[in-house]
Amino acid sequence: MLKPVRRWPSTAHRIPFRWRAIPWTRNLHSGRDLLSELSARQLIADVTRPDDFAKHLQKTRTIYAGIDPTAKSLHAGHLIPLLCLLHFRMRGHNTLALIGGATGLVGDPSGRMMERSLSEKAQIESNTVKLTDSIQQFFSRATEYALDKAPSLATFSQLQVVNNIDWLKELNLLDFLRSTGIHFRVNHMLARDSVKLRMSAHNSITFTEFTYQLLQGYDFYELFRTMGCTIQVGGSDQWGNILSGIDLINKVEGDCAGYNEGCFALTTPLLTTSQGEKFGKSAGNAVWLDEKLTSYLDFYQFFLRTTDADVEKYLKMFTLLPVEEIDAVVREHEIQPERRLAQKLLAKEVTLMIHGKEGLEAARVATNVLFGTDYSTLHAKDIVKSLANDPRLVLCTEDELLGITLPNIAAKFGLTSSKSAARQLALGNGLYLNNVPQPDVHLKLERSHLIDGQVAILRAGKDTHLILALR
């Protein structure tokens, strides 16, 4: 049996014991300092046996987190467990990212009130390939970001991406039931939160979903057996599934009493905003880490729109800035909240970590075009590059743009519903060219009006934009 689990309370409350946070160090023999750092950044929801865990981290360990390939890219909701892995990597521990090519075919019931529709095998396989690239790109860019923020960290451990289809596809059902199923008790499985939630909602749960915790438990055992993995990280809704893996390892690899001291669970908070909305959604849509799915601008703006109630927490969770620096910025922000210093820092740091310097610059240029008031520092090539996939950017010829009145251009390219509407807007000082109102309805656009002779930024009213660029 498992030793009694010491649970850490919600990170919204003070932890009853507080480990002293110290500056980053490459010293592997500092497990207590690592857990202290994660705690200070509010990245821990629960952990098994924290004192034993700290001692366990005095040597190089192997840690993993799993992601089911139900989508073709990582999204903002994946950041917390991945950043938790990054903190372990920064201190020299071996890290594994497990893609659930097999468990994705089954469907995780955790946190879901209704049954998940089964995914097509071909779709899971396609998502697995893309997700592997997405994970590797995240750690590549995050490592570069971390080295810039903490240059004393000279080396990182290797990241390895594994797929549980590689071992689960070979399992024979009868053998699995005899070798693994025999160690699980149905009453314990029914007590898991993911199962109780569904049962209490009277939506029931299928046998397929019910066995998910066995498969995830087997994953932990397989990685323990073949790769010496002793730590699993996951969202707090995965607590029961992770304990299933520890329980299986204890019973298969433990002593005569069924106990093995070497495995640990660490769960991260499932974030909601101060308004109670699920983190990682913007207008109901996922905020992807792939710039082809969520543009640099939209990604940057998502974090820039963070509320004052959430920004301190997000700075600690989603950046590698020292906690002391974050505290100082928050104090300054509280004095002049209208400047949104904390939000600007958050958007800058997260965009830099996920999309690099090029992505951050593109997001800043696009933000200035659409929300700024001073265009004096803008250059045409940067504008076109930053808005390359934005529908508000239209490439046109000289004949389509030059020598034509501004209201006619506005109507022609759909900024206004008609020429008369554009003229009325202009007469009311509501039609802008490069952020300057243009009340002259007879003004014809000339090359001298364009930024660098190439780009015109039209605006109707407060926030409806049209960016026209010569081919």
Short mmCIF file of N, CA and C in Angstrom, two decimals, residues 206-320:
data_model
loop_
_atom_site.label_atom_id
_atom_site.label_comp_id
_atom_site.label_asym_id
_atom_site.label_seq_id
_atom_site.Cartn_x
_atom_site.Cartn_y
_atom_site.Cartn_z
N THR A 206 -18.17 4.84 -19.34
CA THR A 206 -17.99 3.59 -20.08
C THR A 206 -16.82 2.80 -19.51
N PHE A 207 -16.80 1.52 -19.79
CA PHE A 207 -15.69 0.68 -19.34
C PHE A 207 -14.38 1.16 -19.98
N THR A 208 -14.47 1.62 -21.24
CA THR A 208 -13.28 2.12 -21.93
C THR A 208 -12.65 3.27 -21.15
N GLU A 209 -13.48 4.27 -20.78
CA GLU A 209 -12.97 5.40 -20.01
C GLU A 209 -12.52 4.97 -18.62
N PHE A 210 -13.25 4.03 -18.04
CA PHE A 210 -12.95 3.56 -16.68
C PHE A 210 -11.55 2.96 -16.60
N THR A 211 -11.11 2.33 -17.70
CA THR A 211 -9.80 1.68 -17.68
C THR A 211 -8.65 2.65 -17.98
N TYR A 212 -8.98 3.91 -18.26
CA TYR A 212 -7.92 4.87 -18.60
C TYR A 212 -6.87 4.95 -17.50
N GLN A 213 -7.33 4.92 -16.24
CA GLN A 213 -6.38 5.04 -15.14
C GLN A 213 -5.44 3.84 -15.06
N LEU A 214 -5.88 2.67 -15.53
CA LEU A 214 -4.98 1.52 -15.58
C LEU A 214 -3.88 1.74 -16.61
N LEU A 215 -4.28 2.29 -17.77
CA LEU A 215 -3.29 2.52 -18.82
C LEU A 215 -2.28 3.59 -18.41
N GLN A 216 -2.77 4.68 -17.80
CA GLN A 216 -1.83 5.71 -17.37
C GLN A 216 -0.94 5.18 -16.25
N GLY A 217 -1.50 4.38 -15.36
CA GLY A 217 -0.70 3.76 -14.32
C GLY A 217 0.38 2.85 -14.91
N TYR A 218 0.00 2.12 -15.95
CA TYR A 218 0.96 1.23 -16.60
C TYR A 218 2.07 2.04 -17.28
N ASP A 219 1.72 3.20 -17.83
CA ASP A 219 2.74 4.06 -18.43
C ASP A 219 3.83 4.40 -17.42
N PHE A 220 3.42 4.81 -16.23
CA PHE A 220 4.39 5.17 -15.19
C PHE A 220 5.26 3.96 -14.86
N TYR A 221 4.62 2.80 -14.73
CA TYR A 221 5.38 1.59 -14.43
C TYR A 221 6.38 1.26 -15.55
N GLU A 222 5.95 1.39 -16.80
CA GLU A 222 6.82 1.09 -17.93
C GLU A 222 8.03 2.03 -17.97
N LEU A 223 7.80 3.31 -17.74
CA LEU A 223 8.90 4.28 -17.73
C LEU A 223 9.80 4.07 -16.52
N PHE A 224 9.23 3.67 -15.40
CA PHE A 224 10.03 3.34 -14.22
C PHE A 224 10.92 2.13 -14.51
N ARG A 225 10.33 1.11 -15.15
CA ARG A 225 11.04 -0.14 -15.40
C ARG A 225 12.13 0.02 -16.45
N THR A 226 11.85 0.78 -17.51
CA THR A 226 12.78 0.84 -18.64
C THR A 226 13.70 2.06 -18.64
N MET A 227 13.27 3.15 -17.98
CA MET A 227 14.04 4.39 -18.06
C MET A 227 14.36 4.98 -16.69
N GLY A 228 14.00 4.25 -15.64
CA GLY A 228 14.30 4.73 -14.30
C GLY A 228 13.54 5.97 -13.92
N CYS A 229 12.37 6.20 -14.51
CA CYS A 229 11.57 7.39 -14.22
C CYS A 229 10.87 7.22 -12.88
N THR A 230 11.03 8.20 -12.00
CA THR A 230 10.47 8.09 -10.65
C THR A 230 9.51 9.21 -10.29
N ILE A 231 9.29 10.15 -11.19
CA ILE A 231 8.43 11.30 -10.88
C ILE A 231 7.51 11.56 -12.06
N GLN A 232 6.23 11.75 -11.75
CA GLN A 232 5.28 12.14 -12.78
C GLN A 232 4.64 13.47 -12.40
N VAL A 233 4.58 14.36 -13.40
CA VAL A 233 3.94 15.66 -13.25
C VAL A 233 2.68 15.68 -14.09
N GLY A 234 1.62 16.26 -13.55
CA GLY A 234 0.39 16.39 -14.31
C GLY A 234 -0.51 17.43 -13.67
N GLY A 235 -1.58 17.77 -14.37
CA GLY A 235 -2.57 18.69 -13.79
C GLY A 235 -3.24 18.06 -12.58
N SER A 236 -3.84 18.88 -11.74
CA SER A 236 -4.42 18.35 -10.50
C SER A 236 -5.55 17.36 -10.75
N ASP A 237 -6.16 17.40 -11.94
CA ASP A 237 -7.19 16.41 -12.26
C ASP A 237 -6.59 15.02 -12.53
N GLN A 238 -5.26 14.96 -12.63
CA GLN A 238 -4.57 13.68 -12.88
C GLN A 238 -4.08 13.02 -11.60
N TRP A 239 -4.36 13.61 -10.46
CA TRP A 239 -3.84 13.10 -9.18
C TRP A 239 -4.13 11.61 -9.00
N GLY A 240 -5.38 11.22 -9.17
CA GLY A 240 -5.73 9.82 -8.98
C GLY A 240 -5.06 8.90 -9.98
N ASN A 241 -4.95 9.32 -11.24
CA ASN A 241 -4.29 8.51 -12.25
C ASN A 241 -2.81 8.31 -11.94
N ILE A 242 -2.16 9.38 -11.44
CA ILE A 242 -0.74 9.27 -11.11
C ILE A 242 -0.56 8.34 -9.92
N LEU A 243 -1.44 8.45 -8.92
CA LEU A 243 -1.34 7.55 -7.77
C LEU A 243 -1.56 6.10 -8.18
N SER A 244 -2.38 5.88 -9.21
CA SER A 244 -2.56 4.52 -9.71
C SER A 244 -1.24 3.95 -10.19
N GLY A 245 -0.44 4.78 -10.86
CA GLY A 245 0.86 4.33 -11.33
C GLY A 245 1.81 4.04 -10.18
N ILE A 246 1.83 4.91 -9.18
CA ILE A 246 2.69 4.68 -8.01
C ILE A 246 2.27 3.41 -7.30
N ASP A 247 0.96 3.22 -7.17
CA ASP A 247 0.45 2.02 -6.50
C ASP A 247 0.86 0.76 -7.26
N LEU A 248 0.79 0.80 -8.59
CA LEU A 248 1.20 -0.36 -9.39
C LEU A 248 2.69 -0.64 -9.23
N ILE A 249 3.50 0.40 -9.26
CA ILE A 249 4.95 0.22 -9.09
C ILE A 249 5.24 -0.36 -7.71
N ASN A 250 4.56 0.14 -6.70
CA ASN A 250 4.75 -0.38 -5.34
C ASN A 250 4.48 -1.88 -5.27
N LYS A 251 3.39 -2.28 -5.90
CA LYS A 251 2.98 -3.69 -5.79
C LYS A 251 3.83 -4.62 -6.65
N VAL A 252 4.29 -4.12 -7.80
CA VAL A 252 5.08 -4.97 -8.68
C VAL A 252 6.55 -4.96 -8.31
N GLU A 253 7.06 -3.78 -7.94
CA GLU A 253 8.49 -3.62 -7.70
C GLU A 253 8.84 -3.39 -6.23
N GLY A 254 7.83 -3.31 -5.37
CA GLY A 254 8.08 -2.96 -3.97
C GLY A 254 8.53 -4.14 -3.14
N ASP A 255 8.67 -3.88 -1.84
CA ASP A 255 9.11 -4.93 -0.92
C ASP A 255 7.93 -5.85 -0.60
N CYS A 256 8.14 -6.71 0.35
CA CYS A 256 7.11 -7.70 0.67
C CYS A 256 5.83 -7.06 1.21
N ALA A 257 5.96 -5.83 1.71
CA ALA A 257 4.79 -5.12 2.20
C ALA A 257 4.12 -4.31 1.09
N GLY A 258 4.67 -4.42 -0.11
CA GLY A 258 4.09 -3.69 -1.24
C GLY A 258 4.40 -2.21 -1.21
N TYR A 259 5.64 -1.86 -0.82
CA TYR A 259 5.98 -0.44 -0.74
C TYR A 259 7.33 -0.20 -1.38
N ASN A 260 7.39 0.84 -2.21
CA ASN A 260 8.63 1.24 -2.85
C ASN A 260 8.81 2.73 -2.60
N GLU A 261 9.93 3.10 -2.03
CA GLU A 261 10.12 4.49 -1.60
C GLU A 261 10.43 5.44 -2.74
N GLY A 262 10.67 4.93 -3.94
CA GLY A 262 11.31 5.76 -4.94
C GLY A 262 10.45 6.54 -5.90
N CYS A 263 9.12 6.53 -5.82
CA CYS A 263 8.29 7.20 -6.83
C CYS A 263 7.42 8.29 -6.21
N PHE A 264 7.23 9.36 -7.00
CA PHE A 264 6.55 10.53 -6.47
C PHE A 264 5.61 11.12 -7.50
N ALA A 265 4.58 11.81 -7.00
CA ALA A 265 3.61 12.52 -7.84
C ALA A 265 3.68 14.01 -7.51
N LEU A 266 3.61 14.83 -8.54
CA LEU A 266 3.53 16.29 -8.36
C LEU A 266 2.48 16.79 -9.34
N THR A 267 1.46 17.44 -8.81
CA THR A 267 0.43 17.98 -9.69
C THR A 267 0.45 19.50 -9.65
N THR A 268 0.08 20.08 -10.78
CA THR A 268 0.04 21.53 -10.94
C THR A 268 -1.41 22.00 -10.92
N PRO A 269 -1.64 23.27 -10.58
CA PRO A 269 -3.02 23.76 -10.51
C PRO A 269 -3.68 23.75 -11.87
N LEU A 270 -4.98 23.50 -11.87
CA LEU A 270 -5.79 23.71 -13.07
C LEU A 270 -6.28 25.15 -13.01
N LEU A 271 -5.77 25.98 -13.90
CA LEU A 271 -6.01 27.41 -13.80
C LEU A 271 -7.37 27.83 -14.32
N THR A 272 -7.99 28.72 -13.57
CA THR A 272 -9.12 29.49 -14.08
C THR A 272 -8.80 30.96 -13.83
N THR A 273 -9.39 31.82 -14.62
CA THR A 273 -9.17 33.24 -14.43
C THR A 273 -9.95 33.72 -13.21
N SER A 274 -9.73 34.98 -12.83
CA SER A 274 -10.45 35.55 -11.69
C SER A 274 -11.95 35.62 -11.95
N GLN A 275 -12.35 35.54 -13.24
CA GLN A 275 -13.78 35.51 -13.59
C GLN A 275 -14.33 34.09 -13.63
N GLY A 276 -13.49 33.11 -13.30
CA GLY A 276 -13.94 31.73 -13.27
C GLY A 276 -13.88 31.03 -14.60
N GLU A 277 -13.28 31.67 -15.62
CA GLU A 277 -13.18 31.06 -16.93
C GLU A 277 -11.95 30.16 -17.01
N LYS A 278 -12.02 29.13 -17.85
CA LYS A 278 -10.90 28.23 -18.02
C LYS A 278 -9.74 28.96 -18.68
N PHE A 279 -8.54 28.83 -18.10
CA PHE A 279 -7.39 29.51 -18.65
C PHE A 279 -7.03 28.93 -20.02
N GLY A 280 -6.55 29.80 -20.90
CA GLY A 280 -6.08 29.34 -22.21
C GLY A 280 -7.11 29.49 -23.30
N LYS A 281 -8.24 30.11 -22.97
CA LYS A 281 -9.28 30.35 -23.98
C LYS A 281 -9.40 31.84 -24.24
N SER A 282 -9.63 32.20 -25.49
CA SER A 282 -9.88 33.58 -25.87
C SER A 282 -11.12 33.60 -26.75
N ALA A 283 -12.18 34.22 -26.23
CA ALA A 283 -13.48 34.24 -26.94
C ALA A 283 -13.93 32.82 -27.26
N GLY A 284 -13.67 31.89 -26.32
CA GLY A 284 -14.09 30.51 -26.50
C GLY A 284 -13.16 29.65 -27.31
N ASN A 285 -12.11 30.25 -27.88
CA ASN A 285 -11.17 29.50 -28.72
C ASN A 285 -9.85 29.28 -27.98
N ALA A 286 -9.20 28.14 -28.26
CA ALA A 286 -7.92 27.85 -27.62
C ALA A 286 -6.86 28.83 -28.11
N VAL A 287 -5.95 29.19 -27.21
CA VAL A 287 -4.80 30.02 -27.57
C VAL A 287 -3.64 29.07 -27.83
N TRP A 288 -3.31 28.84 -29.10
CA TRP A 288 -2.32 27.84 -29.49
C TRP A 288 -0.92 28.40 -29.41
N LEU A 289 0.06 27.52 -29.22
CA LEU A 289 1.45 27.94 -29.24
C LEU A 289 2.01 27.98 -30.66
N ASP A 290 1.28 27.45 -31.61
CA ASP A 290 1.66 27.47 -33.03
C ASP A 290 1.18 28.78 -33.65
N GLU A 291 2.12 29.58 -34.18
CA GLU A 291 1.76 30.88 -34.73
C GLU A 291 0.87 30.77 -35.96
N LYS A 292 0.80 29.58 -36.57
CA LYS A 292 -0.10 29.41 -37.72
C LYS A 292 -1.55 29.29 -37.25
N LEU A 293 -1.74 28.92 -36.00
CA LEU A 293 -3.09 28.75 -35.45
C LEU A 293 -3.51 29.95 -34.59
N THR A 294 -2.58 30.51 -33.86
CA THR A 294 -2.81 31.75 -33.10
C THR A 294 -1.65 32.69 -33.44
N SER A 295 -1.95 33.81 -34.05
CA SER A 295 -0.90 34.72 -34.51
C SER A 295 -0.08 35.27 -33.35
N TYR A 296 1.11 35.76 -33.70
CA TYR A 296 1.94 36.43 -32.69
C TYR A 296 1.14 37.51 -31.98
N LEU A 297 0.39 38.30 -32.76
CA LEU A 297 -0.39 39.39 -32.19
C LEU A 297 -1.43 38.88 -31.20
N ASP A 298 -2.21 37.89 -31.61
CA ASP A 298 -3.28 37.39 -30.73
C ASP A 298 -2.71 36.74 -29.49
N PHE A 299 -1.58 36.04 -29.63
CA PHE A 299 -0.95 35.42 -28.46
C PHE A 299 -0.50 36.50 -27.48
N TYR A 300 0.18 37.51 -28.00
CA TYR A 300 0.66 38.62 -27.17
C TYR A 300 -0.50 39.34 -26.49
N GLN A 301 -1.56 39.60 -27.27
CA GLN A 301 -2.71 40.32 -26.73
C GLN A 301 -3.45 39.51 -25.67
N PHE A 302 -3.44 38.18 -25.81
CA PHE A 302 -4.10 37.34 -24.81
C PHE A 302 -3.50 37.59 -23.43
N PHE A 303 -2.19 37.63 -23.34
CA PHE A 303 -1.54 37.86 -22.06
C PHE A 303 -1.60 39.34 -21.66
N LEU A 304 -1.60 40.23 -22.64
CA LEU A 304 -1.69 41.66 -22.33
C LEU A 304 -3.04 42.00 -21.71
N ARG A 305 -4.08 41.22 -22.04
CA ARG A 305 -5.42 41.48 -21.50
C ARG A 305 -5.64 40.87 -20.11
N THR A 306 -4.61 40.30 -19.53
CA THR A 306 -4.73 39.70 -18.20
C THR A 306 -5.23 40.73 -17.18
N THR A 307 -6.12 40.32 -16.32
CA THR A 307 -6.66 41.24 -15.32
C THR A 307 -5.64 41.53 -14.22
N ASP A 308 -5.85 42.62 -13.51
CA ASP A 308 -4.98 42.95 -12.38
C ASP A 308 -5.01 41.85 -11.33
N ALA A 309 -6.16 41.18 -11.18
CA ALA A 309 -6.29 40.14 -10.16
C ALA A 309 -5.44 38.91 -10.47
N ASP A 310 -5.12 38.70 -11.76
CA ASP A 310 -4.40 37.49 -12.17
C ASP A 310 -2.95 37.73 -12.52
N VAL A 311 -2.55 38.96 -12.78
CA VAL A 311 -1.26 39.21 -13.43
C VAL A 311 -0.07 38.80 -12.56
N GLU A 312 -0.12 39.01 -11.26
CA GLU A 312 1.01 38.62 -10.41
C GLU A 312 1.20 37.11 -10.44
N LYS A 313 0.11 36.38 -10.33
CA LYS A 313 0.18 34.91 -10.36
C LYS A 313 0.74 34.43 -11.69
N TYR A 314 0.29 35.02 -12.79
CA TYR A 314 0.75 34.59 -14.11
C TYR A 314 2.22 34.92 -14.33
N LEU A 315 2.68 36.07 -13.83
CA LEU A 315 4.10 36.40 -13.95
C LEU A 315 4.97 35.36 -13.26
N LYS A 316 4.53 34.87 -12.13
CA LYS A 316 5.30 33.86 -11.40
C LYS A 316 5.24 32.51 -12.09
N MET A 317 4.08 32.18 -12.61
CA MET A 317 3.91 30.86 -13.23
C MET A 317 4.55 30.77 -14.61
N PHE A 318 4.33 31.79 -15.44
CA PHE A 318 4.63 31.68 -16.87
C PHE A 318 5.93 32.33 -17.31
N THR A 319 6.68 32.92 -16.38
CA THR A 319 7.97 33.50 -16.74
C THR A 319 9.05 32.91 -15.84
N LEU A 320 10.29 33.19 -16.19
CA LEU A 320 11.41 32.77 -15.36
C LEU A 320 12.08 33.98 -14.69
#
